[in-house]
PDB file of C-alpha atoms in Angstrom:
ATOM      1  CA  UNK A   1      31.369   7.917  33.481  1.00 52.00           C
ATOM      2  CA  UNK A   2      27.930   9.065  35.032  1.00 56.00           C
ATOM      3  CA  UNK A   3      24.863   8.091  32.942  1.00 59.00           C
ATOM      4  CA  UNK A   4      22.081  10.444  32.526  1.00 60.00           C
ATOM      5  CA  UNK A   5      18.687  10.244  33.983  1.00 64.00           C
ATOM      6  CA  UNK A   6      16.666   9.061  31.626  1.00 70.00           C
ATOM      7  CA  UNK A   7      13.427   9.810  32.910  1.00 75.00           C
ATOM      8  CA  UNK A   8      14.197  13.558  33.030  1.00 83.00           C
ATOM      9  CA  UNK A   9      16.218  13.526  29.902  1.00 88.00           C
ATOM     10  CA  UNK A  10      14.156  14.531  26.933  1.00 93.00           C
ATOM     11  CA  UNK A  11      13.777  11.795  24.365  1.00 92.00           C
ATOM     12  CA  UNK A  12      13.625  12.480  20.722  1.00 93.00           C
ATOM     13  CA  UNK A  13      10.985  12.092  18.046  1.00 93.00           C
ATOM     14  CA  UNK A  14      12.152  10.278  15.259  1.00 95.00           C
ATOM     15  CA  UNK A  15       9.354  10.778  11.550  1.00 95.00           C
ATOM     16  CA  UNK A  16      11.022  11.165   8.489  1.00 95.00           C
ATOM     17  CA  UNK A  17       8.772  14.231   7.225  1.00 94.00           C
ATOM     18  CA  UNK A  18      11.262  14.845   3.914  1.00 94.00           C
ATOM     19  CA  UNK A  19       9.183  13.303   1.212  1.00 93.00           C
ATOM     20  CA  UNK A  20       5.303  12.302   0.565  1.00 96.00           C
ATOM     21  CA  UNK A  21       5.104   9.144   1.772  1.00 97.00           C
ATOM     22  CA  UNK A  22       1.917   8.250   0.054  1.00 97.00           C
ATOM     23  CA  UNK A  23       3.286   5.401  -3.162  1.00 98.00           C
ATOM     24  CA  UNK A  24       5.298   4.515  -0.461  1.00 98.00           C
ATOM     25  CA  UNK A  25       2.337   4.155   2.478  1.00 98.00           C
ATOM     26  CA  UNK A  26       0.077   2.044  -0.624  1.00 98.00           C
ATOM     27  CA  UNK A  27       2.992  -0.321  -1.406  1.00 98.00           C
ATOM     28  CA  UNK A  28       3.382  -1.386   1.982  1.00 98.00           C
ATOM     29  CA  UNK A  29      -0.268  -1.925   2.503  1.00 98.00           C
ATOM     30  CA  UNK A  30       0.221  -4.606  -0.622  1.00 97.00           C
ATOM     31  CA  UNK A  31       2.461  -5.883   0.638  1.00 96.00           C
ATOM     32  CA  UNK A  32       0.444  -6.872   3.745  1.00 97.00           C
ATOM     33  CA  UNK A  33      -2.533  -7.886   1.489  1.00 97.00           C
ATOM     34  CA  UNK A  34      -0.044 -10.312   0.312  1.00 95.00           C
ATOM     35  CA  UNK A  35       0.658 -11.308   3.393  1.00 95.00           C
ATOM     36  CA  UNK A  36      -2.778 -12.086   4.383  1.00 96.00           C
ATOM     37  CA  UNK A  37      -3.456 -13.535   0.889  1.00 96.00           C
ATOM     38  CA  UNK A  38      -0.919 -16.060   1.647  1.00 95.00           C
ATOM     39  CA  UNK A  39      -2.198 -16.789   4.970  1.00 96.00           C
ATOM     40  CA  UNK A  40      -5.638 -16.918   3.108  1.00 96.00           C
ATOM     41  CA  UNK A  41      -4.458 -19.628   0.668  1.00 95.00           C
ATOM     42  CA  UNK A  42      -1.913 -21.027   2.328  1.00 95.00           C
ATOM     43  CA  UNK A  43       0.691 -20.184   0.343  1.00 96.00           C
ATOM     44  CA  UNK A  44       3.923 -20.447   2.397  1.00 95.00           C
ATOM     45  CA  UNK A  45       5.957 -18.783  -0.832  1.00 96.00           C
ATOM     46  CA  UNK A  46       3.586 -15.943  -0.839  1.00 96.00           C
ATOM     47  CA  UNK A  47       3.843 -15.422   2.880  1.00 94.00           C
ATOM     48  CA  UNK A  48       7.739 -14.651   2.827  1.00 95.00           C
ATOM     49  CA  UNK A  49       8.164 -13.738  -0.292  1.00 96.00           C
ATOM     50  CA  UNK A  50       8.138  -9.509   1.538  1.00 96.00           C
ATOM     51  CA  UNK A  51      10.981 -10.748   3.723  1.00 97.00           C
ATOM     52  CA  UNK A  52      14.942  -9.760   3.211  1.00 98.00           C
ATOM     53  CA  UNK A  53      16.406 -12.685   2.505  1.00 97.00           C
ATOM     54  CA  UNK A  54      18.061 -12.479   6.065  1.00 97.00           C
ATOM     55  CA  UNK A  55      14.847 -11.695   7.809  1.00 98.00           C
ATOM     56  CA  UNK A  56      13.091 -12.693  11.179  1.00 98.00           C
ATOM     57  CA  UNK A  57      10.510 -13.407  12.300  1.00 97.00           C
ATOM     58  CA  UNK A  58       8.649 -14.661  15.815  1.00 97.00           C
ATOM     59  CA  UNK A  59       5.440 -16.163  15.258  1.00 90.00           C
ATOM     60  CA  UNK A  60       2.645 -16.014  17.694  1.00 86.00           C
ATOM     61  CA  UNK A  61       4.114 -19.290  19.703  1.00 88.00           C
ATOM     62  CA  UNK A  62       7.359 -17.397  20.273  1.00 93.00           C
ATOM     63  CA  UNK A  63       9.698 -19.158  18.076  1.00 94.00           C
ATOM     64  CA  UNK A  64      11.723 -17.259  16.524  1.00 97.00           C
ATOM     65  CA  UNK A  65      13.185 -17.845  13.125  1.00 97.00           C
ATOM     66  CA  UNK A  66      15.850 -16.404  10.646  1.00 98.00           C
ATOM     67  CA  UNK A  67      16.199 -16.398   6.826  1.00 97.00           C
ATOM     68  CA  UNK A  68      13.574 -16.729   4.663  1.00 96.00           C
ATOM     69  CA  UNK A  69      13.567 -20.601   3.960  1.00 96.00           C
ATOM     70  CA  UNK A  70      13.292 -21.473   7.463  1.00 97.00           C
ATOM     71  CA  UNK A  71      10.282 -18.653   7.942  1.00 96.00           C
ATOM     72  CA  UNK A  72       8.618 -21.349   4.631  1.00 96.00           C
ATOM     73  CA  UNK A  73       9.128 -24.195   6.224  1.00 96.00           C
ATOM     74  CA  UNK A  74       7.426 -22.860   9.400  1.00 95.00           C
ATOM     75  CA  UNK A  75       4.517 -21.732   7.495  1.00 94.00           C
ATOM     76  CA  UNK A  76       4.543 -24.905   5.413  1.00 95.00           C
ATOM     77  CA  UNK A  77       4.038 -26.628   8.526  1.00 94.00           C
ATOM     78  CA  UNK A  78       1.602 -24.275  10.270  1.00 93.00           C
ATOM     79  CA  UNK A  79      -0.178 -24.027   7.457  1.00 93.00           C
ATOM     80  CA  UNK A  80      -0.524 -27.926   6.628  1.00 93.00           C
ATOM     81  CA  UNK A  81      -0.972 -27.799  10.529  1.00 92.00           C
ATOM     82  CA  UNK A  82      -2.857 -26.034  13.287  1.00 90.00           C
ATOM     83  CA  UNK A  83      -3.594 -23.180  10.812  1.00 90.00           C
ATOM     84  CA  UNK A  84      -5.102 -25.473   8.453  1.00 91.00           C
ATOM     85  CA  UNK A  85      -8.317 -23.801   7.368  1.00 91.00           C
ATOM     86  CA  UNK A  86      -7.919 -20.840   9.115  1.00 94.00           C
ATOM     87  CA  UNK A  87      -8.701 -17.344   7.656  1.00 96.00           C
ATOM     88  CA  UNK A  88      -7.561 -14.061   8.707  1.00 96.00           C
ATOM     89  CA  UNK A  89      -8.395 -10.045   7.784  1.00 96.00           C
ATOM     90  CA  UNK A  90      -5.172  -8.209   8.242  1.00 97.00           C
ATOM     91  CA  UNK A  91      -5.761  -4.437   8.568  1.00 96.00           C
ATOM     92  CA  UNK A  92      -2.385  -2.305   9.103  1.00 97.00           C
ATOM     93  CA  UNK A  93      -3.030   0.368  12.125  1.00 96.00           C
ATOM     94  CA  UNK A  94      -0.337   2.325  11.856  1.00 96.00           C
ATOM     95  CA  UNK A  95       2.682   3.350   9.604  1.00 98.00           C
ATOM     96  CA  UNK A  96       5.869   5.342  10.877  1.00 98.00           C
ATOM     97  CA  UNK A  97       8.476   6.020   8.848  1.00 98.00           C
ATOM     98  CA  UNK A  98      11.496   6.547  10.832  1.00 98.00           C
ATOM     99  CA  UNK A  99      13.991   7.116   7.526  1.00 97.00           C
ATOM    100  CA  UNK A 100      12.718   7.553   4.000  1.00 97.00           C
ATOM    101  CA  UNK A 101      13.768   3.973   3.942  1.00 98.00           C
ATOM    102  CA  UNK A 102      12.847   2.777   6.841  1.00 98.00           C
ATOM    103  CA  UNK A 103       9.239   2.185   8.422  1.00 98.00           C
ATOM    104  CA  UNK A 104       7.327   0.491  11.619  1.00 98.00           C
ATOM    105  CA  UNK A 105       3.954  -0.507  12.100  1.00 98.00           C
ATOM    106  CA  UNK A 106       1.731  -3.106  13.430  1.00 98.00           C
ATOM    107  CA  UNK A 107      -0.668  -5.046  11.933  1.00 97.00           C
ATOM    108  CA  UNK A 108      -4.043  -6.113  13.593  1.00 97.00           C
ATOM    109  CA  UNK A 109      -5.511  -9.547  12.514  1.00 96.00           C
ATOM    110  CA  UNK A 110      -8.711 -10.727  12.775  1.00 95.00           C
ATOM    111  CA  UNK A 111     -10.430 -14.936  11.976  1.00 94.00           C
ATOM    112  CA  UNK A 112     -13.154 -14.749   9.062  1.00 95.00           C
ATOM    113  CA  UNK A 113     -13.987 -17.683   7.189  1.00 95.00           C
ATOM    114  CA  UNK A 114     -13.378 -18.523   4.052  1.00 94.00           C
ATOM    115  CA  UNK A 115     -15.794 -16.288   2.870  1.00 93.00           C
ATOM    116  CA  UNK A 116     -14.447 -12.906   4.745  1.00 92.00           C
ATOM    117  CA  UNK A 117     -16.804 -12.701   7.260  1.00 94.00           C
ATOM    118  CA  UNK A 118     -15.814 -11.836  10.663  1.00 93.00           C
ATOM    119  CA  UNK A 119     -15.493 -13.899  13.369  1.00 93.00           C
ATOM    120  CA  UNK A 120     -13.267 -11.996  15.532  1.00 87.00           C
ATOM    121  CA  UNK A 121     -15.181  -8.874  16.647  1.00 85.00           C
ATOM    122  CA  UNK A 122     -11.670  -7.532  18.031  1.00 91.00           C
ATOM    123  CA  UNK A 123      -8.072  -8.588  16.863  1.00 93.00           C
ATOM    124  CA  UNK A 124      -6.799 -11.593  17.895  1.00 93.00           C
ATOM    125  CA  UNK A 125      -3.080 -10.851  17.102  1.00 95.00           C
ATOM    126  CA  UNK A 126      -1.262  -8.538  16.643  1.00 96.00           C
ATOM    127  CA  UNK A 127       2.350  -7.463  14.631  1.00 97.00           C
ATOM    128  CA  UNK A 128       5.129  -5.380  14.964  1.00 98.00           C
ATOM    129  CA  UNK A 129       6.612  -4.752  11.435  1.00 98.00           C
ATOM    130  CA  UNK A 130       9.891  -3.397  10.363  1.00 98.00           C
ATOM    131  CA  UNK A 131       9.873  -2.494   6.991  1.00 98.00           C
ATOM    132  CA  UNK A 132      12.747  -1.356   4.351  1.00 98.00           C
ATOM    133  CA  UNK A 133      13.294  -0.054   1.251  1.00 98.00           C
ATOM    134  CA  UNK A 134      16.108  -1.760  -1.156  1.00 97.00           C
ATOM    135  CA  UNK A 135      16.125  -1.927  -4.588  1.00 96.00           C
ATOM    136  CA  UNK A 136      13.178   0.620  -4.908  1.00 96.00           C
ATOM    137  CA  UNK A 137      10.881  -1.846  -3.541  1.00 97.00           C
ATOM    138  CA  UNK A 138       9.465  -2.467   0.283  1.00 98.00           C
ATOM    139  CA  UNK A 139      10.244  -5.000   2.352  1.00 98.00           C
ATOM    140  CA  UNK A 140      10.005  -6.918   5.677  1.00 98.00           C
ATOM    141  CA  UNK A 141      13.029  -6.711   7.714  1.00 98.00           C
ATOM    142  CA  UNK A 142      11.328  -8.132  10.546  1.00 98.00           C
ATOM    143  CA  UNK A 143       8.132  -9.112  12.087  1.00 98.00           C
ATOM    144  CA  UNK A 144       6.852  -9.848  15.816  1.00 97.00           C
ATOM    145  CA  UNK A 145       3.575 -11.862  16.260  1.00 95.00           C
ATOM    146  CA  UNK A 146       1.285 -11.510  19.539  1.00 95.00           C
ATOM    147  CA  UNK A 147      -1.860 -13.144  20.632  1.00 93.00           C
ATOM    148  CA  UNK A 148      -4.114 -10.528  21.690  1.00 92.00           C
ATOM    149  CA  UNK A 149      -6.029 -12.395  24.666  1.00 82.00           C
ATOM    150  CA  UNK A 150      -9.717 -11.979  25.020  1.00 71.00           C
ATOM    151  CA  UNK A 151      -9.971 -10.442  28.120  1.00 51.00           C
ATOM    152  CA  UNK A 152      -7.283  -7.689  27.051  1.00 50.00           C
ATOM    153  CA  UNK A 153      -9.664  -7.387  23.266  1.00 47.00           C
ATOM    154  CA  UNK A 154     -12.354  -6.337  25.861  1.00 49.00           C
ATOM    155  CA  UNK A 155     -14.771  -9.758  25.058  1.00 46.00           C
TER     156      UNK A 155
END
């Protein structure tokens, strides 16, 4: 069997266009705001609560991890840890939604202390998201972490 050419062969464009997406665009954007509210407190439960219960993640070190009580216990740890004190603004830039159930988009993070005020003038990470909808609700199938490095930010 001969395999196409893929660099001639035209690739699709896959937006689910067949309802308003707006409820559903705000209730993921909570959901992130939960996310960084977590982060913000450091409240592992908080932090995976959005996840599937069979979930991954890869955090910005590049470990990867599976199920939602192993994402806690990394946070417990990396929040009693190196991320002790640390504060983040999480602003998602972008929202696809490939299915009427099924969504991508990446969130940019930036450091502010504990009072919200930037430190960061450009992200510092950012995160692919997977999102899905079960039970009438939004959640996180899976999410990638990456450190955005300074001289790529433009600083």
């Amino acid at each position: 069997m001969r395999s196409t050419d893929s660099a001639t062969e035209p690739a699709p464009t896959v937006e689910d266009r067949s309802v308003d997406h707006a409820s559903d665009v705000a209730a993921i954007r909570a959901l992130v705001a939960d996310v960084e509210a977590g982060f913000n407190t450091n409240d592992p439960d908080l932090l995976v609560r959005p996840f599937i219960a069979n979930g991954s993640a890869v955090n910005v070190a590049g470990v990867a991890l599976t199920g939602r009580a192993e994402m806690r216990a990394a946070a417990e740890r990396g929040l009693a840890g190196p991320l002790a004190g640390d504060h983040a603004r999480y602003e998602l830039a972008d929202l696809v939604f490939l299915r009427p159930d099924v969504a991508v988009g990446h969130k940019l993070a930036r450091a502010v202390t504990a009072d919200g005020e930037l430190i960061d003038a450009e992200p510092s990470m950012i995160a692919l998201y997977v999102f899905v909808k079960e039970g009438g609700r939004w959640w996180v199938a899976a999410r990638q972490n990456t450190a955005i490095a300074a001289a790529a930010s433009g600083a």
